[in-house]
Amino acid sequence: MVSNTRGQFSSKFGFIMAAAGSAVGLGNVWGFPTKTASNGGGAFLVIYLVMVFLLAFPMLVAELTLGRYGQANPVSTLRSVWTKNKAVAGVMGLIAMVTSSFILSFYAIVAGWLVAYAFIPVFDVAGFHAVSEWLVNFSSERNVVLAVIFSLMNILVVQKGISNGIERWSTRLMPLLFILFAVMIIYIFTQPGAIEGLKMYLVPDFSQIHGGLMVDAMGQAFFSLSLGCSTMMVYGSYLQKDVNIPKTAAQVASIDTGVAFAAGLLILPAMFVAKNHGVDIFTDDGVLKSSGDLVFKVLPAMFDSMGGVGAVLSFGFFVLMVIAALTSSISLLEVPVSCAQDELKMNRTPATWVIGGVIMLISIVICLNFGTLFGLVADVTTVYMQPLLGAVWAVVVGWIWHRNKLLQELKHGYPDIESGLFWKIWPWYVRFICPVAIVMVFLYPMF
Ligand code: PFF
């Protein structure tokens, strides 16, 4: 039974929006189009879709199921499943918690840039050109100020708890983001140059596929579905027992992949439209320039080209992006906060402020050593730690957890699961294929 002291998502729709809120974020709108554009377009898209379907989705089911069974933070959840080796289980939970904290520390920096871009048109219209100039230009001070602003917003939502904070915000704002996306895609297709971008996106050039691209695509899929670092395990622990987990996971994965795909449909054509407007995107030999901040050049160029309505749309778009980043960040912060609440018996409010504060300090250190630390932290956590922790969860679910207990947990929301195809394939798949495939993708570039 669910203990009364833990929060819970109040409805299935609320859960789907919150989990999709965690999944949909910078990874979809910034990470995915950037990686696609710098890795041969369509080829990356194809490998990415394969990774989502074959590896990330089965692991999403695994993490949500573990979490709902444990009804606790990841450290306790893993211990309750891995009863023969509680020490190792606890350490794995802690590693996941540290990973999610470090992801948040670099995520808040990029999210801070979004906050800046939301307000640039406002400052421009109000005549504060010096401020908008300062916000556009890269500097350590700017990055610190923005990361701090974003981190405080994050802390304020998380301290409100599950249904009042996380669920309420996700449910209201995610649908709005989808609508705005649709409007912008329609607009960009009316612009000259868009078709060139569409071709690059949808016509795969398979000569571009190499081992490194597969590792990147796998990392991106795990990042986008918020896997490995135990956020989905924590969200699963707040999930009602009558929810059908495989179905819900499929819905969340479809929404996330749909938004990533849509972001590609917007950004890649927008790149070529921007190029037509004189924005430098490629070097002379056709390589993407400064791929990291591509989105921050291309989208403003698109909004500029729209005249007065562009400023309004730009504000709306970046505000919604801040919200998308916020619904992801709250899930990242919820991991250490849930550990502190259960394990250290701290109250939610102080736990959120202390932990959120420490992570904010890490963000500041990264801002002050941006060149050395940003890429390093992002790569270690997302390209390596997330999939590797995913492989560990696959071993836990496939080999360590008693099969009957796994079945009982899934049955709560899916009583006739044993007669369906899912139960015939998934347990074996998670047991044998997922861990081996994840490790093989890592080893592949070495050969
Ligand atoms: N899935 C988020 C995105 O695509 O932006 C990022 C993320 C959130 C990664 C939560 C990991 C996580 F645990």
Short mmCIF file of C-alpha atoms and ligand atoms in Angstrom, two decimals, residues 19-29 31 48 63 99-100 103 106-107 220-232 256 324-325 327-329 331-332 335 382 386, ligand 1:
data_model
loop_
_atom_site.label_atom_id
_atom_site.label_comp_id
_atom_site.label_asym_id
_atom_site.label_seq_id
_atom_site.Cartn_x
_atom_site.Cartn_y
_atom_site.Cartn_z
CA ALA A 19 6.86 12.14 -16.96
CA ALA A 20 6.63 13.61 -20.46
CA GLY A 21 7.58 16.91 -18.85
CA SER A 22 10.71 15.30 -17.48
CA ALA A 23 11.48 13.72 -20.82
CA VAL A 24 10.73 16.72 -23.04
CA GLY A 25 13.29 19.42 -22.50
CA LEU A 26 16.57 20.78 -23.76
CA GLY A 27 17.45 17.31 -24.97
CA ASN A 28 14.65 17.46 -27.52
CA VAL A 29 14.87 21.03 -28.67
CA GLY A 31 20.42 18.39 -28.03
CA TYR A 48 18.16 7.53 -32.82
CA GLU A 63 12.68 1.92 -14.27
CA THR A 99 24.64 11.58 -11.75
CA SER A 100 21.26 13.30 -11.74
CA ILE A 103 23.19 16.60 -15.02
CA PHE A 106 25.01 21.78 -16.45
CA TYR A 107 21.35 21.70 -17.49
CA GLN A 220 20.83 10.99 -26.58
CA ALA A 221 18.00 8.45 -26.32
CA PHE A 222 18.75 7.78 -22.63
CA PHE A 223 19.09 11.49 -21.95
CA SER A 224 15.89 12.34 -23.75
CA LEU A 225 13.83 9.74 -21.91
CA SER A 226 15.46 10.76 -18.59
CA LEU A 227 16.80 7.24 -18.00
CA GLY A 228 19.61 5.77 -15.95
CA CYS A 229 19.95 8.49 -13.36
CA SER A 230 16.82 7.18 -11.61
CA THR A 231 14.43 10.09 -12.25
CA MET A 232 11.93 7.72 -13.79
CA ASP A 256 9.05 12.59 -26.20
CA ALA A 324 10.01 22.54 -20.65
CA ALA A 325 13.48 22.83 -19.11
CA THR A 327 9.72 20.32 -15.87
CA SER A 328 12.90 18.34 -16.63
CA SER A 329 14.96 20.04 -13.95
CA SER A 331 12.58 15.72 -11.98
CA LEU A 332 16.37 15.86 -11.69
CA VAL A 335 16.01 12.46 -7.06
CA THR A 382 24.94 11.67 -20.32
CA GLN A 386 23.17 7.23 -18.08
N1 PFF B 1 15.06 14.39 -20.66
C1 PFF B 1 15.50 15.73 -20.46
C2 PFF B 1 15.66 16.41 -21.80
O1 PFF B 1 15.54 15.77 -22.84
O2 PFF B 1 15.93 17.60 -21.81
C3 PFF B 1 16.78 15.81 -19.68
C4 PFF B 1 16.83 14.91 -18.49
C5 PFF B 1 15.88 15.03 -17.48
C6 PFF B 1 17.82 13.95 -18.41
C7 PFF B 1 15.92 14.17 -16.41
C8 PFF B 1 17.87 13.10 -17.34
C9 PFF B 1 16.92 13.21 -16.36
F1 PFF B 1 16.97 12.41 -15.36
#
